[in-house]
PDB file of C-alpha atoms in Angstrom:
ATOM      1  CA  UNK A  39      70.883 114.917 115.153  1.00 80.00           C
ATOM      2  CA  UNK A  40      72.232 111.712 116.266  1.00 93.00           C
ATOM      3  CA  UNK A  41      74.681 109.467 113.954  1.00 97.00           C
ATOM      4  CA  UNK A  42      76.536 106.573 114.398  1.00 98.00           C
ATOM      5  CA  UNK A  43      79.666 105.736 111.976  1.00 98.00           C
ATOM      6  CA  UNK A  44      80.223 101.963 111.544  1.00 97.00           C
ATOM      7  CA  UNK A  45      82.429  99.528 110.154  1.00 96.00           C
ATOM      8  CA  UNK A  46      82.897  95.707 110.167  1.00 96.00           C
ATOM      9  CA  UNK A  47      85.971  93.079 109.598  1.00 94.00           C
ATOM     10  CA  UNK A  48      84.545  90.180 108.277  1.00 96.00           C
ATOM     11  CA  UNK A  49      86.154  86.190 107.694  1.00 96.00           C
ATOM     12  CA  UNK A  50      85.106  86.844 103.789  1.00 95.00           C
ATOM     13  CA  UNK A  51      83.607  88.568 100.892  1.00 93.00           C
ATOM     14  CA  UNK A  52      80.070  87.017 100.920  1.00 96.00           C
ATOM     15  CA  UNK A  53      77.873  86.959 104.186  1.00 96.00           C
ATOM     16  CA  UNK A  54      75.205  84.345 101.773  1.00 95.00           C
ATOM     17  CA  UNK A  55      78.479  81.966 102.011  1.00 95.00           C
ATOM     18  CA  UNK A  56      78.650  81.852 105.448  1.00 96.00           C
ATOM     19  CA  UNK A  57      81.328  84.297 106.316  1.00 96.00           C
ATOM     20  CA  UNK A  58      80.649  85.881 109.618  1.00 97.00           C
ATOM     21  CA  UNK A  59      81.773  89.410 111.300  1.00 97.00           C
ATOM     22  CA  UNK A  60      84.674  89.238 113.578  1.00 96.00           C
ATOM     23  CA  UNK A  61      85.272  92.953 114.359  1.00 95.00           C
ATOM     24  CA  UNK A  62      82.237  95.565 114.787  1.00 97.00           C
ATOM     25  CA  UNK A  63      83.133  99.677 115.870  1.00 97.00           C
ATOM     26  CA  UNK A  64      80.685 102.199 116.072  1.00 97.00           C
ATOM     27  CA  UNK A  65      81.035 105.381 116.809  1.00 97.00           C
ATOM     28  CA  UNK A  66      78.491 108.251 117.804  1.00 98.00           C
ATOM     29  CA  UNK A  67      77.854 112.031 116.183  1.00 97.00           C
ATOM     30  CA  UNK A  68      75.533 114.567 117.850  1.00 96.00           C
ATOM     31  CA  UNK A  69      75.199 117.414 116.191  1.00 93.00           C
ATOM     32  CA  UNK A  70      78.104 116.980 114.047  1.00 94.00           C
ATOM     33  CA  UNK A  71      80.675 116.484 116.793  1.00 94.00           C
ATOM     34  CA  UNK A  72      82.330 113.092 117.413  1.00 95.00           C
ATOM     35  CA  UNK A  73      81.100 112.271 121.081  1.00 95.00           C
ATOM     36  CA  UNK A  74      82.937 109.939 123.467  1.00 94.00           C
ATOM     37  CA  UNK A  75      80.577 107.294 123.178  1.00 96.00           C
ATOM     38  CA  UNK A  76      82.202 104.307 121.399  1.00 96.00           C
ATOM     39  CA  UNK A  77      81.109 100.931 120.637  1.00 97.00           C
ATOM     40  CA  UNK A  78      83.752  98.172 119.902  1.00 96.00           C
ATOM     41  CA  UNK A  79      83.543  94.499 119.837  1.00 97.00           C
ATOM     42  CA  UNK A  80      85.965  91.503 118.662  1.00 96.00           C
ATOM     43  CA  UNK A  81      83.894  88.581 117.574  1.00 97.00           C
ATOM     44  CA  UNK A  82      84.363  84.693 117.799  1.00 97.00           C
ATOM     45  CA  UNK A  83      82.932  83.697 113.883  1.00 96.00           C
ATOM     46  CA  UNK A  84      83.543  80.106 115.096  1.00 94.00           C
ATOM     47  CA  UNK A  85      84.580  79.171 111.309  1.00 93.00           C
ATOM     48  CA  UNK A  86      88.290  79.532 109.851  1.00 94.00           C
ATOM     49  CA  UNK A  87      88.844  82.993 108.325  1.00 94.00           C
ATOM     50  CA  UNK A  88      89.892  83.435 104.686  1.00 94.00           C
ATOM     51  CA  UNK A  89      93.529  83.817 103.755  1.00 92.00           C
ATOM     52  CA  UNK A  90      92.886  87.196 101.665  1.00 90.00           C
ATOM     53  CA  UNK A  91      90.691  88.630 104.671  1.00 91.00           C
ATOM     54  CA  UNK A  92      93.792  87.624 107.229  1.00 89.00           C
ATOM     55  CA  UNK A  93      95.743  89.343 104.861  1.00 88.00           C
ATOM     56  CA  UNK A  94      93.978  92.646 104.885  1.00 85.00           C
ATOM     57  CA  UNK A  95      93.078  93.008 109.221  1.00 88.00           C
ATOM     58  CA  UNK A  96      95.388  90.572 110.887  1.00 86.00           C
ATOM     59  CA  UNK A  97      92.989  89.141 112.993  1.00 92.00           C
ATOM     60  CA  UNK A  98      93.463  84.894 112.912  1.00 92.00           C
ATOM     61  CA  UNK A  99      90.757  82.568 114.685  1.00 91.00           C
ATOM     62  CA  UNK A 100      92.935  81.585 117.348  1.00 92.00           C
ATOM     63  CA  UNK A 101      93.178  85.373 118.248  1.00 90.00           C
ATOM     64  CA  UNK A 102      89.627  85.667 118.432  1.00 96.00           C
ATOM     65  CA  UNK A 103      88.671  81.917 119.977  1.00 94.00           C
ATOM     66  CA  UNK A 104      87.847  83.238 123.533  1.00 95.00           C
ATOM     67  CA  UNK A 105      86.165  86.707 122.220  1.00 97.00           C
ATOM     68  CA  UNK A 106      81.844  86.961 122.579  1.00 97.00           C
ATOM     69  CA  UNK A 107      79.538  85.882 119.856  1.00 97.00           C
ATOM     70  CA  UNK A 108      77.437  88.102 117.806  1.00 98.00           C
ATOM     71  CA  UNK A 109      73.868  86.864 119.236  1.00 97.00           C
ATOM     72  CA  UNK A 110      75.949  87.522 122.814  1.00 98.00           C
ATOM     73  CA  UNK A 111      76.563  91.261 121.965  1.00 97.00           C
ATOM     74  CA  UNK A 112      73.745  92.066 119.501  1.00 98.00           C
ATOM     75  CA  UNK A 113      71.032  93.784 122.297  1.00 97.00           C
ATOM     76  CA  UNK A 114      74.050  95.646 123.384  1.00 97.00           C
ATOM     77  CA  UNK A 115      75.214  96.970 119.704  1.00 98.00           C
ATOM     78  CA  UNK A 116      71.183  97.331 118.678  1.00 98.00           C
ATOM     79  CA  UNK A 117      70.536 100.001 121.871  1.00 97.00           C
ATOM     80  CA  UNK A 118      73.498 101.684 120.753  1.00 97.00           C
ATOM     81  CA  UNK A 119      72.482 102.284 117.851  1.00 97.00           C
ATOM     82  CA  UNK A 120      68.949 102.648 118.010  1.00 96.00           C
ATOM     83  CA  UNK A 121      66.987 105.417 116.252  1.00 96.00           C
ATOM     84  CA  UNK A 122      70.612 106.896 114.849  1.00 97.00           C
ATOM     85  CA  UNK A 123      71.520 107.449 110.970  1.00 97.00           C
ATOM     86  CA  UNK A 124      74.306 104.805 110.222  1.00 98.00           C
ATOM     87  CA  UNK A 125      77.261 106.314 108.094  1.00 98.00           C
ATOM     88  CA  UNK A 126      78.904 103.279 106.691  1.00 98.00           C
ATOM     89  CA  UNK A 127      81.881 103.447 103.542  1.00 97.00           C
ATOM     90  CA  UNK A 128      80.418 100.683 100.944  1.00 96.00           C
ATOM     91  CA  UNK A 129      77.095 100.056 102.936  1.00 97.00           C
ATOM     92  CA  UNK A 130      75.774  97.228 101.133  1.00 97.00           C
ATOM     93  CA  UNK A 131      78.687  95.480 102.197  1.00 96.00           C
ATOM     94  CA  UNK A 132      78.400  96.169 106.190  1.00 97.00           C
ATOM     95  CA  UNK A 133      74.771  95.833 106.055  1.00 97.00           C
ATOM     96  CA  UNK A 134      74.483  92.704 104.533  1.00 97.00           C
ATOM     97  CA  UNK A 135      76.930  91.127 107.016  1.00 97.00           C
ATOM     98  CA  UNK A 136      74.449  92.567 109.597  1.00 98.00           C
ATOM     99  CA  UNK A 137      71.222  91.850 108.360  1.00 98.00           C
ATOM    100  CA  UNK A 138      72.539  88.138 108.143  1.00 97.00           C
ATOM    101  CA  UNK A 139      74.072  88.450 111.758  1.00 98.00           C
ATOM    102  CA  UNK A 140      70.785  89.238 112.630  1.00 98.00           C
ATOM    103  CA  UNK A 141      68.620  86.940 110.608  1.00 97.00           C
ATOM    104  CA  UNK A 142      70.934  84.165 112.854  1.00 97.00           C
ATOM    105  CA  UNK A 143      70.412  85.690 116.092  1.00 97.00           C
ATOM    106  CA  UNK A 144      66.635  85.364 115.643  1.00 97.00           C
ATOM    107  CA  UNK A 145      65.837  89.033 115.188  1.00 97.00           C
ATOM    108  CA  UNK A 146      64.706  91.763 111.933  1.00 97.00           C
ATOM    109  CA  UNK A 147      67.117  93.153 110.149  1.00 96.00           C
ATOM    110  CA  UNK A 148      68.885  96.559 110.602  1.00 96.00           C
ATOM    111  CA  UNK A 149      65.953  98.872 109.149  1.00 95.00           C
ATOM    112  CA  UNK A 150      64.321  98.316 112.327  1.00 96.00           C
ATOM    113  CA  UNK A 151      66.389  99.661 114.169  1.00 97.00           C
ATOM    114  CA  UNK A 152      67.940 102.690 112.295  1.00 94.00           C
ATOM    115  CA  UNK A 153      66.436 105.373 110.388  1.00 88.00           C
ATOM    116  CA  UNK A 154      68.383 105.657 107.657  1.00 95.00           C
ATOM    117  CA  UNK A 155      71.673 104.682 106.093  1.00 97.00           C
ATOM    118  CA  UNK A 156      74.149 106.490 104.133  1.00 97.00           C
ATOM    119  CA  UNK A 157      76.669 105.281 102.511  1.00 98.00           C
ATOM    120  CA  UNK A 158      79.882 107.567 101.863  1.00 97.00           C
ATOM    121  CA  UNK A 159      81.463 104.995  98.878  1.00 97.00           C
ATOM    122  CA  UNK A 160      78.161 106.985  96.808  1.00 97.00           C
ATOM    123  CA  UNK A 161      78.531 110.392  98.882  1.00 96.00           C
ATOM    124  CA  UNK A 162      82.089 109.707  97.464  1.00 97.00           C
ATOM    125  CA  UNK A 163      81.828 108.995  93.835  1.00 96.00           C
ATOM    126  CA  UNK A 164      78.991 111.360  93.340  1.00 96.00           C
ATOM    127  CA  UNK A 165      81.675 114.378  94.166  1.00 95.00           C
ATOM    128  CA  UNK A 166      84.842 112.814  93.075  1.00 95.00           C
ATOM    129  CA  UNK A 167      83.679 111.185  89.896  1.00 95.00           C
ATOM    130  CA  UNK A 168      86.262 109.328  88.045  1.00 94.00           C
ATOM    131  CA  UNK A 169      89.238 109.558  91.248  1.00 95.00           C
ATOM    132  CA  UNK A 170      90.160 106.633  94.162  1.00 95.00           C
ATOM    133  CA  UNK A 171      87.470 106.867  96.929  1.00 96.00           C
ATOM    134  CA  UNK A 172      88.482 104.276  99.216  1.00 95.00           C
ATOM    135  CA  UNK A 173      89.264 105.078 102.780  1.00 93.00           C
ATOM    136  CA  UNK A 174      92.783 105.785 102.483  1.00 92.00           C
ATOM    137  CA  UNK A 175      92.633 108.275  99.045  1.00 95.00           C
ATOM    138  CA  UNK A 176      89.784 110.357 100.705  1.00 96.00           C
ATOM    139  CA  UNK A 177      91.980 110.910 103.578  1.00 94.00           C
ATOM    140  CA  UNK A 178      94.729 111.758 101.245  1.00 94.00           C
ATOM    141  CA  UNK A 179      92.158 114.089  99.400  1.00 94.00           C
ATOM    142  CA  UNK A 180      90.898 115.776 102.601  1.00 94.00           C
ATOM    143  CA  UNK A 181      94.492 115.753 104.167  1.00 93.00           C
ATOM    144  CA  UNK A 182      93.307 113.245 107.205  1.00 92.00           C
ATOM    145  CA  UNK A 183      96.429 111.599 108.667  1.00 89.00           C
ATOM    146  CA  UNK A 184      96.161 107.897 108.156  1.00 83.00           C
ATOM    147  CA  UNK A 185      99.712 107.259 108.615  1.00 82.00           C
ATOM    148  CA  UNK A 186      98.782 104.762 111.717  1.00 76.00           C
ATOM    149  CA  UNK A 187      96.471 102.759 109.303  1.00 73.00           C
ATOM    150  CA  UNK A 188      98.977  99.202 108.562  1.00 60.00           C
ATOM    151  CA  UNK A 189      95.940  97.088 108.912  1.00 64.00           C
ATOM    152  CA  UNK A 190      92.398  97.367 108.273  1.00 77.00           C
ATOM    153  CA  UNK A 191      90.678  97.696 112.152  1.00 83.00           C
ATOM    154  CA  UNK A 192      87.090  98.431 112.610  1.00 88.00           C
ATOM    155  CA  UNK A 193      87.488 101.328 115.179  1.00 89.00           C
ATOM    156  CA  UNK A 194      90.228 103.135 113.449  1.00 88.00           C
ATOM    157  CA  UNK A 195      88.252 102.962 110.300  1.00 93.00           C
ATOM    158  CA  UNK A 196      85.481 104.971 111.672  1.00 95.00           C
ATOM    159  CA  UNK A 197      87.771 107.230 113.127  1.00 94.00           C
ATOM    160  CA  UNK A 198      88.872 107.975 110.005  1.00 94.00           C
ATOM    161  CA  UNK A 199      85.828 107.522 107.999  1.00 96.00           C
ATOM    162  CA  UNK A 200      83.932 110.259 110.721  1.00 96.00           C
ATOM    163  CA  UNK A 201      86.343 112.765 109.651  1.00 95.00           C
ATOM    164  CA  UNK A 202      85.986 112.035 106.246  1.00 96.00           C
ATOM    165  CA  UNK A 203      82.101 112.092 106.567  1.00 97.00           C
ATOM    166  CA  UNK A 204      82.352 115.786 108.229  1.00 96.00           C
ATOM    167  CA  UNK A 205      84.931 116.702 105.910  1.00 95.00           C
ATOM    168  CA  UNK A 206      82.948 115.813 102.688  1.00 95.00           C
ATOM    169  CA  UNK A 207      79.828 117.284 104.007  1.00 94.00           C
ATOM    170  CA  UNK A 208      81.135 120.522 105.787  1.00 87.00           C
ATOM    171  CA  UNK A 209      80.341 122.834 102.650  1.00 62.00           C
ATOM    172  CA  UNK A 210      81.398 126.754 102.256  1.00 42.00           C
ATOM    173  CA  UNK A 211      79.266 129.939 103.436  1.00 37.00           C
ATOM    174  CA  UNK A 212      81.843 131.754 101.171  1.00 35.00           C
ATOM    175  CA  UNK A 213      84.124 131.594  98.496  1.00 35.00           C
ATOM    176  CA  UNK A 214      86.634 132.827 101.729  1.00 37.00           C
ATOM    177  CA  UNK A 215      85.640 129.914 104.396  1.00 41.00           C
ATOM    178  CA  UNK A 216      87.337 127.215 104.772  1.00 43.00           C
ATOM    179  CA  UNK A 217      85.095 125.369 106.534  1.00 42.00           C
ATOM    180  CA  UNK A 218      87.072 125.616 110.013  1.00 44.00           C
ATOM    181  CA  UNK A 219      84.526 127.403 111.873  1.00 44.00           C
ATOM    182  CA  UNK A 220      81.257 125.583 111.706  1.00 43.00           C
ATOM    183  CA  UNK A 221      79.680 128.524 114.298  1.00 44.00           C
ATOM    184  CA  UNK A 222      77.451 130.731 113.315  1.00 43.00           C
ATOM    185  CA  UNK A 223      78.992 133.978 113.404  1.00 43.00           C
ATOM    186  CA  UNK A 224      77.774 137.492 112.430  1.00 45.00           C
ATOM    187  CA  UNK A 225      79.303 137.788 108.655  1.00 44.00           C
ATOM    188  CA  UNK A 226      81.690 140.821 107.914  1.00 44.00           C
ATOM    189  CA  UNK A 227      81.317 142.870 105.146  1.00 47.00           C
ATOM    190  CA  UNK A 228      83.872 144.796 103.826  1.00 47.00           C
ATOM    191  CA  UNK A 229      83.132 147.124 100.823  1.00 52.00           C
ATOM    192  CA  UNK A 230      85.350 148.154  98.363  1.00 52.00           C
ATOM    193  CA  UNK A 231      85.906 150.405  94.821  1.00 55.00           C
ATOM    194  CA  UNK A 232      86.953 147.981  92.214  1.00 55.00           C
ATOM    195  CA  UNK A 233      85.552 150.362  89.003  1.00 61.00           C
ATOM    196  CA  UNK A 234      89.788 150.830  88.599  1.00 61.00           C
ATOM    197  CA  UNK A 235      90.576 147.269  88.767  1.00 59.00           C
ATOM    198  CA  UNK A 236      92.034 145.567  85.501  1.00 64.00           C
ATOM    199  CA  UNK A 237      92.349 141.840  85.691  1.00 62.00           C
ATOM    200  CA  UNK A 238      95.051 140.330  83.549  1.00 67.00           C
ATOM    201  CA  UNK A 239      93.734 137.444  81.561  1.00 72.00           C
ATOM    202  CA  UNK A 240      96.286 134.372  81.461  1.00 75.00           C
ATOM    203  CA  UNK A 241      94.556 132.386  78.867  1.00 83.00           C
ATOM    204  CA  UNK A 242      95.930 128.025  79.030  1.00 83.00           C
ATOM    205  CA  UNK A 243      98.599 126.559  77.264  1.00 82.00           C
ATOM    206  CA  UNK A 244      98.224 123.971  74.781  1.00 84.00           C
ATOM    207  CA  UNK A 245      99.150 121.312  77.727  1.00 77.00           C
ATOM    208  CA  UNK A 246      96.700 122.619  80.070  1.00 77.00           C
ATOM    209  CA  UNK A 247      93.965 122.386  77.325  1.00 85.00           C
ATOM    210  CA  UNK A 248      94.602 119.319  76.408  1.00 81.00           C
ATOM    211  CA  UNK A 249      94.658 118.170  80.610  1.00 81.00           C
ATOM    212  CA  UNK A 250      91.624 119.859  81.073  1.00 82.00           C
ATOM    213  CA  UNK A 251      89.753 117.812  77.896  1.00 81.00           C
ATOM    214  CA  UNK A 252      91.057 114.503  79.535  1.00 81.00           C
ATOM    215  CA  UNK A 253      89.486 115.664  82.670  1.00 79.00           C
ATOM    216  CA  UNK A 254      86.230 115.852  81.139  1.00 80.00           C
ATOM    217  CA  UNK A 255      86.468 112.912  79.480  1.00 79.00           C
ATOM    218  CA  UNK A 256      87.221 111.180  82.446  1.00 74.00           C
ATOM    219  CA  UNK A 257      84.124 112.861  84.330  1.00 80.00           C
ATOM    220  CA  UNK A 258      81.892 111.872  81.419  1.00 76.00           C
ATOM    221  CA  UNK A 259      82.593 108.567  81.235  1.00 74.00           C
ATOM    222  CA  UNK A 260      82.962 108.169  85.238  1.00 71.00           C
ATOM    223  CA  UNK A 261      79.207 109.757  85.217  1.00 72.00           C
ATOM    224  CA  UNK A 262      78.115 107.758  82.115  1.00 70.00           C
ATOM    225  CA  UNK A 263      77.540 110.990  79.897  1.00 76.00           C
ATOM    226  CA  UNK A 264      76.153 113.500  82.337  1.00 73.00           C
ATOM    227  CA  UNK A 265      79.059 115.652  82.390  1.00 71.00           C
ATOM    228  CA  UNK A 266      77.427 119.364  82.573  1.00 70.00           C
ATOM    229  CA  UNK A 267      80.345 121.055  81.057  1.00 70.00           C
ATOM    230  CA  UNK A 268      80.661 118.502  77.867  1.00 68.00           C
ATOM    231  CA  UNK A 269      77.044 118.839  76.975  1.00 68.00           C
ATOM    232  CA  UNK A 270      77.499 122.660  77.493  1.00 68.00           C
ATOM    233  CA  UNK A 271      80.437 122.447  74.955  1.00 68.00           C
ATOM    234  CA  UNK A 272      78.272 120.580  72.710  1.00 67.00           C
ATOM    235  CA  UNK A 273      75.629 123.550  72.675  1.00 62.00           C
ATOM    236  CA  UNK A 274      77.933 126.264  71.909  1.00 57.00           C
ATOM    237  CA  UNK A 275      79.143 124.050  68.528  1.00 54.00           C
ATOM    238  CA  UNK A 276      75.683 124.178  67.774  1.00 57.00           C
ATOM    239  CA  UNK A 277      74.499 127.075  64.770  1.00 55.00           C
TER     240      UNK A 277
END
């Protein structure tokens, strides 16, 4: 299985405004293992970048005057990528810069290429409902140092955003694995007499109750009402 993480620095918000990409990274997956093949291009917009982007990556239009254009790097970026599964954080956004990157250069957009897209903002909010899912609070959340992360930068972003990707999607065999050993290994099973055991029941406080119900109501309203456990609550009230 083949994947290629992706990320773009743009001059702007809106690609339909004529904002252009000035930074594209790529990165490759096989098998669920970051390879050594990288992809990484600065990119001459030839237009004047927006204050707020400056702000965010750094990168100025004098910086980038004597850098390749995007038609002059696009069969390069398109064999790269060719036949992979893009994993891009807030795909719509990345895409659309490419599809109109493309539609300029003369050539289809991105579908043609790729067979499939997936974008971890959704992979994101569909497990964290209701929390922070940008790049920088899912490496908090899956303990990812991004401590080298001043500016936003296309290749250090997928750096990130691959171990993110393998974090979120790495999954347990057990209630005991941690995830650390993606081999498979013969399981061991250890048997034991637990007719003796006595659990001790510690039942919440009134402070944890009352965390737990803002919780839920935070999940609820994050999922727009399709919080399992509330409608599970409301069945029990039920005679």
């Amino acid at each position: 299985m083949r994947q290629i993480v992706l990320d773009t620095e743009t001059t702007g918000l809106d690609p339909g405004k004529g904002h252009r990409i000035i930074e594209l990274a790529a990165i490759e997956l096989c098998n669920r293992k970051v390879s050594d093949r990288r992809f990484h291009r600065y990119l001459n917009p030839e237009r004047e970048i927006d204050a707020g982007a400056a702000e965010v990556h750094g990168l100025t239009l004098e910086r980038l005057q004597d850098e390749p254009k995007f038609a002059e790097i696009a069969p390069a970026l398109l064999e790269f990528i060719r036949g992979a599964e893009l994993i891009i954080h807030n795909a719509p956004f990345d895409v659309g810069f490419l599809n109109k990157e493309l539609e300029l250069t003369g050539l289809p957009g991105l579908n043609n290429y790729c067979a499939s897209v997936i974008d971890t903002l959704k992979l994101a909010k569909e497990l964290h409902p209701g929390k922070k899912n940008n790049l920088n609070a899912l490496c908090d959340r899956y303990q990812i140092d991004n401590s080298h992360r001043t500016l936003h930068g296309a290749l250090l972003d997928t750096e990130l955003l691959a171990e993110v990707y393998l974090s979120m999607t790495r999954g347990q065999k057990s209630l005991l694995d941690d995830g650390s050993n993606e081999q498979d290994e013969e399981p061991i099973i250890v048997f034991a007499d637990l007719s003796r055991l006595k659990l001790r029941v510690l039942p919440a406080n009134v402070d944890e109750l009352a965390q737990h119900a803002q919780q839920l109501a935070d999940i609820d309203k994050a999922s727009k009402g399709a919080c399992m456990w509330k409608q599970l609550e409301l069945l029990e009230v039920q005679p």
